[in-house]
Amino acid sequence: LYGAKAARFDLLRLVQCLSANITKWNERCDAEFHRLMCYINATKDITMKGHVGDKMKDVKIALYSDADFASCKDTSKSTSGVFISLEGPNTFLPLNAISKKQTVVSHSTPEAEIVAANLALRAEGLPALQLWDTILNRKVKIQVFEDNQATLQIMKSGKSSALRHLNRTHRVNLAWL
């Protein structure tokens, strides 16, 4: 888990899924573990890199969120993905990533994306703003990236007639965003 968190964000979800089965390990887990080790062995040259080539007054925080819809075969829950970095014209510095199974079941991709965006802002975005404001001794801007156009429209307007059925958790997430 530490290696995935510190050096290879692409391994986060795979390692977390396997570690969640540590008390109920079976032959399928052995096969998935073997596949993971083969992937790591075949991609040893892939490393996380960052570079800083700008003055600190020119950098901003970039926050990316995404979700896969109903990826868990057992519970039909989606997975949230979050990536945060420090970016500028000549700067790209990865700061952190999260891959987490959502605690609610969504009925559509936009619903799952709203939950992921909520996690991104609440768990990474706002704490990062406070930290970098203090480190840089100025107000830092955060830019949030979302790849789903329907979700963007819903977040901008705060509502959607197509999602009027939203349950309490989703409704609270949307209102907060």
PDB file of C-alpha atoms in Angstrom:
ATOM      1  CA  LEU A   1       0.000   0.000   0.000  1.00  0.00           C
ATOM      2  CA  TYR A   2       2.806   2.404   0.866  1.00  0.00           C
ATOM      3  CA  GLY A   3       4.552   1.813  -2.468  1.00  0.00           C
ATOM      4  CA  ALA A   4       1.349   2.470  -4.398  1.00  0.00           C
ATOM      5  CA  LYS A   5       0.625   5.608  -2.368  1.00  0.00           C
ATOM      6  CA  ALA A   6       4.155   6.993  -2.552  1.00  0.00           C
ATOM      7  CA  ALA A   7       5.353   6.027  -6.016  1.00  0.00           C
ATOM      8  CA  ARG A   8       2.744   4.498  -8.311  1.00  0.00           C
ATOM      9  CA  PHE A   9      -0.755   5.964  -8.179  1.00  0.00           C
ATOM     10  CA  ASP A  10      -1.767   3.590 -10.995  1.00  0.00           C
ATOM     11  CA  LEU A  11      -1.496   0.686  -8.524  1.00  0.00           C
ATOM     12  CA  LEU A  12      -3.727   2.167  -5.805  1.00  0.00           C
ATOM     13  CA  ARG A  13      -7.010   0.518  -6.706  1.00  0.00           C
ATOM     14  CA  LEU A  14      -5.477  -2.873  -7.464  1.00  0.00           C
ATOM     15  CA  VAL A  15      -3.553  -3.039  -4.211  1.00  0.00           C
ATOM     16  CA  GLN A  16      -6.548  -1.832  -2.186  1.00  0.00           C
ATOM     17  CA  CYS A  17      -8.838  -4.462  -3.708  1.00  0.00           C
ATOM     18  CA  LEU A  18      -6.387  -7.226  -2.890  1.00  0.00           C
ATOM     19  CA  SER A  19      -5.693  -5.978   0.622  1.00  0.00           C
ATOM     20  CA  ALA A  20      -9.432  -5.829   1.342  1.00  0.00           C
ATOM     21  CA  ASN A  21      -9.493  -9.605   0.811  1.00  0.00           C
ATOM     22  CA  ILE A  22      -6.597 -10.402   3.134  1.00  0.00           C
ATOM     23  CA  THR A  23      -8.861 -12.172   5.658  1.00  0.00           C
ATOM     24  CA  LYS A  24     -10.794 -14.062   2.971  1.00  0.00           C
ATOM     25  CA  TRP A  25      -7.979 -14.921   0.554  1.00  0.00           C
ATOM     26  CA  ASN A  26      -8.827 -17.515  -2.092  1.00  0.00           C
ATOM     27  CA  GLU A  27      -7.475 -18.872  -5.378  1.00  0.00           C
ATOM     28  CA  ARG A  28      -8.928 -15.937  -7.322  1.00  0.00           C
ATOM     29  CA  CYS A  29      -6.936 -13.573  -5.077  1.00  0.00           C
ATOM     30  CA  ASP A  30      -3.791 -15.607  -5.823  1.00  0.00           C
ATOM     31  CA  ALA A  31      -4.424 -15.184  -9.546  1.00  0.00           C
ATOM     32  CA  GLU A  32      -5.075 -11.441  -9.185  1.00  0.00           C
ATOM     33  CA  PHE A  33      -1.953 -11.052  -7.051  1.00  0.00           C
ATOM     34  CA  HIS A  34       0.110 -12.884  -9.670  1.00  0.00           C
ATOM     35  CA  ARG A  35      -1.329 -10.650 -12.395  1.00  0.00           C
ATOM     36  CA  LEU A  36      -0.492  -7.544 -10.331  1.00  0.00           C
ATOM     37  CA  MET A  37       3.102  -8.737  -9.799  1.00  0.00           C
ATOM     38  CA  CYS A  38       3.451  -9.432 -13.539  1.00  0.00           C
ATOM     39  CA  TYR A  39       2.152  -5.931 -14.306  1.00  0.00           C
ATOM     40  CA  ILE A  40       4.583  -4.341 -11.857  1.00  0.00           C
ATOM     41  CA  ASN A  41       7.458  -6.387 -13.299  1.00  0.00           C
ATOM     42  CA  ALA A  42       6.542  -5.388 -16.864  1.00  0.00           C
ATOM     43  CA  THR A  43       6.229  -1.689 -15.965  1.00  0.00           C
ATOM     44  CA  LYS A  44       9.251  -1.202 -13.687  1.00  0.00           C
ATOM     45  CA  ASP A  45      10.378   1.716 -15.844  1.00  0.00           C
ATOM     46  CA  ILE A  46       7.171   3.668 -15.154  1.00  0.00           C
ATOM     47  CA  THR A  47       7.761   6.120 -12.346  1.00  0.00           C
ATOM     48  CA  MET A  48       5.987   9.153 -11.016  1.00  0.00           C
ATOM     49  CA  LYS A  49       7.848  12.319 -11.904  1.00  0.00           C
ATOM     50  CA  GLY A  50       7.368  15.953 -11.144  1.00  0.00           C
ATOM     51  CA  HIS A  51       9.139  19.130 -12.093  1.00  0.00           C
ATOM     52  CA  VAL A  52       9.004  22.713 -10.889  1.00  0.00           C
ATOM     53  CA  GLY A  53      10.069  25.364 -13.375  1.00  0.00           C
ATOM     54  CA  ASP A  54       7.983  28.354 -12.335  1.00  0.00           C
ATOM     55  CA  LYS A  55       8.074  30.944  -9.633  1.00  0.00           C
ATOM     56  CA  MET A  56       5.713  30.053  -6.816  1.00  0.00           C
ATOM     57  CA  LYS A  57       3.500  33.029  -7.694  1.00  0.00           C
ATOM     58  CA  ASP A  58       2.648  31.300 -10.999  1.00  0.00           C
ATOM     59  CA  VAL A  59       1.477  27.927  -9.682  1.00  0.00           C
ATOM     60  CA  LYS A  60      -2.019  26.730  -8.846  1.00  0.00           C
ATOM     61  CA  ILE A  61      -3.583  23.572  -7.489  1.00  0.00           C
ATOM     62  CA  ALA A  62      -5.193  21.255 -10.033  1.00  0.00           C
ATOM     63  CA  LEU A  63      -7.788  18.804  -8.717  1.00  0.00           C
ATOM     64  CA  TYR A  64      -9.083  15.971 -10.889  1.00  0.00           C
ATOM     65  CA  SER A  65     -11.960  13.685  -9.973  1.00  0.00           C
ATOM     66  CA  ASP A  66     -13.541  10.776 -11.783  1.00  0.00           C
ATOM     67  CA  ALA A  67     -15.779   7.814 -11.070  1.00  0.00           C
ATOM     68  CA  ASP A  68     -16.478   4.488 -12.671  1.00  0.00           C
ATOM     69  CA  PHE A  69     -20.119   3.555 -12.599  1.00  0.00           C
ATOM     70  CA  ALA A  70     -21.129   0.464 -10.567  1.00  0.00           C
ATOM     71  CA  SER A  71     -17.709  -1.178 -10.820  1.00  0.00           C
ATOM     72  CA  CYS A  72     -18.123  -3.439  -7.773  1.00  0.00           C
ATOM     73  CA  LYS A  73     -19.775  -6.648  -8.944  1.00  0.00           C
ATOM     74  CA  ASP A  74     -20.912  -7.550  -5.430  1.00  0.00           C
ATOM     75  CA  THR A  75     -22.450  -4.257  -4.280  1.00  0.00           C
ATOM     76  CA  SER A  76     -22.903  -2.260  -7.536  1.00  0.00           C
ATOM     77  CA  LYS A  77     -21.073   0.636  -5.884  1.00  0.00           C
ATOM     78  CA  SER A  78     -18.866   2.937  -7.927  1.00  0.00           C
ATOM     79  CA  THR A  79     -15.244   3.886  -7.292  1.00  0.00           C
ATOM     80  CA  SER A  80     -14.085   7.476  -6.852  1.00  0.00           C
ATOM     81  CA  GLY A  81     -10.722   8.540  -8.200  1.00  0.00           C
ATOM     82  CA  VAL A  82      -9.018  11.772  -7.117  1.00  0.00           C
ATOM     83  CA  PHE A  83      -5.692  13.268  -8.219  1.00  0.00           C
ATOM     84  CA  ILE A  84      -4.243  16.547  -6.997  1.00  0.00           C
ATOM     85  CA  SER A  85      -1.157  18.314  -8.280  1.00  0.00           C
ATOM     86  CA  LEU A  86       0.643  21.638  -8.249  1.00  0.00           C
ATOM     87  CA  GLU A  87       0.669  23.011 -11.791  1.00  0.00           C
ATOM     88  CA  GLY A  88       1.943  26.003 -13.700  1.00  0.00           C
ATOM     89  CA  PRO A  89       3.206  26.817 -17.198  1.00  0.00           C
ATOM     90  CA  ASN A  90       6.419  24.843 -16.507  1.00  0.00           C
ATOM     91  CA  THR A  91       5.409  22.987 -13.350  1.00  0.00           C
ATOM     92  CA  PHE A  92       3.782  19.639 -12.718  1.00  0.00           C
ATOM     93  CA  LEU A  93       4.144  18.185  -9.234  1.00  0.00           C
ATOM     94  CA  PRO A  94       1.889  15.271  -8.178  1.00  0.00           C
ATOM     95  CA  LEU A  95       0.776  15.704  -4.576  1.00  0.00           C
ATOM     96  CA  ASN A  96      -1.645  12.892  -3.792  1.00  0.00           C
ATOM     97  CA  ALA A  97      -4.202  10.473  -5.186  1.00  0.00           C
ATOM     98  CA  ILE A  98      -7.199   8.643  -3.780  1.00  0.00           C
ATOM     99  CA  SER A  99      -9.004   5.584  -5.066  1.00  0.00           C
ATOM    100  CA  LYS A 100     -11.974   4.727  -2.883  1.00  0.00           C
ATOM    101  CA  LYS A 101     -15.130   2.667  -3.174  1.00  0.00           C
ATOM    102  CA  GLN A 102     -18.156   4.904  -2.746  1.00  0.00           C
ATOM    103  CA  THR A 103     -20.374   4.317   0.272  1.00  0.00           C
ATOM    104  CA  VAL A 104     -23.604   4.801  -1.698  1.00  0.00           C
ATOM    105  CA  VAL A 105     -25.088   3.175  -4.783  1.00  0.00           C
ATOM    106  CA  SER A 106     -25.619   5.519  -7.728  1.00  0.00           C
ATOM    107  CA  HIS A 107     -28.202   5.111 -10.474  1.00  0.00           C
ATOM    108  CA  SER A 108     -26.193   6.887 -13.181  1.00  0.00           C
ATOM    109  CA  THR A 109     -22.730   8.068 -14.109  1.00  0.00           C
ATOM    110  CA  PRO A 110     -23.481  11.719 -13.195  1.00  0.00           C
ATOM    111  CA  GLU A 111     -24.563  10.623  -9.710  1.00  0.00           C
ATOM    112  CA  ALA A 112     -21.318   8.686  -9.229  1.00  0.00           C
ATOM    113  CA  GLU A 113     -19.320  11.652 -10.579  1.00  0.00           C
ATOM    114  CA  ILE A 114     -21.013  14.002  -8.070  1.00  0.00           C
ATOM    115  CA  VAL A 115     -19.967  11.734  -5.202  1.00  0.00           C
ATOM    116  CA  ALA A 116     -16.390  11.636  -6.581  1.00  0.00           C
ATOM    117  CA  ALA A 117     -16.248  15.435  -6.967  1.00  0.00           C
ATOM    118  CA  ASN A 118     -17.513  15.837  -3.411  1.00  0.00           C
ATOM    119  CA  LEU A 119     -14.763  13.530  -2.127  1.00  0.00           C
ATOM    120  CA  ALA A 120     -12.139  15.391  -4.170  1.00  0.00           C
ATOM    121  CA  LEU A 121     -13.050  18.822  -2.843  1.00  0.00           C
ATOM    122  CA  ARG A 122     -13.717  17.769   0.730  1.00  0.00           C
ATOM    123  CA  ALA A 123     -10.782  15.374   1.247  1.00  0.00           C
ATOM    124  CA  GLU A 124      -8.100  16.975  -0.944  1.00  0.00           C
ATOM    125  CA  GLY A 125      -9.084  20.362  -2.375  1.00  0.00           C
ATOM    126  CA  LEU A 126     -10.010  22.408   0.682  1.00  0.00           C
ATOM    127  CA  PRO A 127      -7.240  21.049   2.941  1.00  0.00           C
ATOM    128  CA  ALA A 128      -4.706  21.680   0.139  1.00  0.00           C
ATOM    129  CA  LEU A 129      -5.886  25.281  -0.213  1.00  0.00           C
ATOM    130  CA  GLN A 130      -5.280  25.957   3.452  1.00  0.00           C
ATOM    131  CA  LEU A 131      -1.878  24.266   3.393  1.00  0.00           C
ATOM    132  CA  TRP A 132      -0.594  25.979   0.239  1.00  0.00           C
ATOM    133  CA  ASP A 133      -1.971  29.375   1.299  1.00  0.00           C
ATOM    134  CA  THR A 134       0.212  29.052   4.392  1.00  0.00           C
ATOM    135  CA  ILE A 135       3.286  27.662   2.592  1.00  0.00           C
ATOM    136  CA  LEU A 136       3.254  30.242  -0.192  1.00  0.00           C
ATOM    137  CA  ASN A 137       1.984  33.095   1.988  1.00  0.00           C
ATOM    138  CA  ARG A 138      -0.678  34.029  -0.582  1.00  0.00           C
ATOM    139  CA  LYS A 139      -4.117  32.943  -1.737  1.00  0.00           C
ATOM    140  CA  VAL A 140      -3.697  29.924  -4.005  1.00  0.00           C
ATOM    141  CA  LYS A 141      -6.207  29.161  -6.742  1.00  0.00           C
ATOM    142  CA  ILE A 142      -7.623  25.709  -7.231  1.00  0.00           C
ATOM    143  CA  GLN A 143      -8.832  24.490 -10.605  1.00  0.00           C
ATOM    144  CA  VAL A 144     -11.246  21.549 -10.549  1.00  0.00           C
ATOM    145  CA  PHE A 145     -11.414  19.233 -13.563  1.00  0.00           C
ATOM    146  CA  GLU A 146     -14.444  17.075 -14.360  1.00  0.00           C
ATOM    147  CA  ASP A 147     -14.736  15.046 -17.566  1.00  0.00           C
ATOM    148  CA  ASN A 148     -18.495  14.458 -17.565  1.00  0.00           C
ATOM    149  CA  GLN A 149     -20.454  17.293 -19.210  1.00  0.00           C
ATOM    150  CA  ALA A 150     -23.757  16.362 -17.574  1.00  0.00           C
ATOM    151  CA  THR A 151     -22.113  16.447 -14.153  1.00  0.00           C
ATOM    152  CA  LEU A 152     -20.583  19.856 -14.895  1.00  0.00           C
ATOM    153  CA  GLN A 153     -23.998  21.284 -15.802  1.00  0.00           C
ATOM    154  CA  ILE A 154     -25.575  19.811 -12.675  1.00  0.00           C
ATOM    155  CA  MET A 155     -22.774  21.190 -10.477  1.00  0.00           C
ATOM    156  CA  LYS A 156     -23.099  24.663 -12.029  1.00  0.00           C
ATOM    157  CA  SER A 157     -26.868  24.829 -11.675  1.00  0.00           C
ATOM    158  CA  GLY A 158     -27.150  22.882  -8.437  1.00  0.00           C
ATOM    159  CA  LYS A 159     -30.037  20.824  -9.768  1.00  0.00           C
ATOM    160  CA  SER A 160     -31.214  18.543 -12.532  1.00  0.00           C
ATOM    161  CA  SER A 161     -34.706  17.468 -13.500  1.00  0.00           C
ATOM    162  CA  ALA A 162     -33.280  14.127 -14.629  1.00  0.00           C
ATOM    163  CA  LEU A 163     -31.889  13.601 -11.127  1.00  0.00           C
ATOM    164  CA  ARG A 164     -34.902  14.729  -9.104  1.00  0.00           C
ATOM    165  CA  HIS A 165     -34.975  11.220  -7.606  1.00  0.00           C
ATOM    166  CA  LEU A 166     -31.639  11.741  -5.819  1.00  0.00           C
ATOM    167  CA  ASN A 167     -31.527  10.164  -2.409  1.00  0.00           C
ATOM    168  CA  ARG A 168     -30.446  12.093   0.640  1.00  0.00           C
ATOM    169  CA  THR A 169     -26.698  11.407   0.353  1.00  0.00           C
ATOM    170  CA  HIS A 170     -26.489  12.506  -3.264  1.00  0.00           C
ATOM    171  CA  ARG A 171     -28.700  15.526  -2.629  1.00  0.00           C
ATOM    172  CA  VAL A 172     -26.448  16.699   0.210  1.00  0.00           C
ATOM    173  CA  ASN A 173     -23.323  16.166  -1.925  1.00  0.00           C
ATOM    174  CA  LEU A 174     -24.809  18.204  -4.764  1.00  0.00           C
ATOM    175  CA  ALA A 175     -25.959  21.018  -2.469  1.00  0.00           C
ATOM    176  CA  TRP A 176     -22.503  21.186  -0.872  1.00  0.00           C
ATOM    177  CA  LEU A 177     -20.742  21.302  -4.241  1.00  0.00           C
TER     178      LEU A 177
END
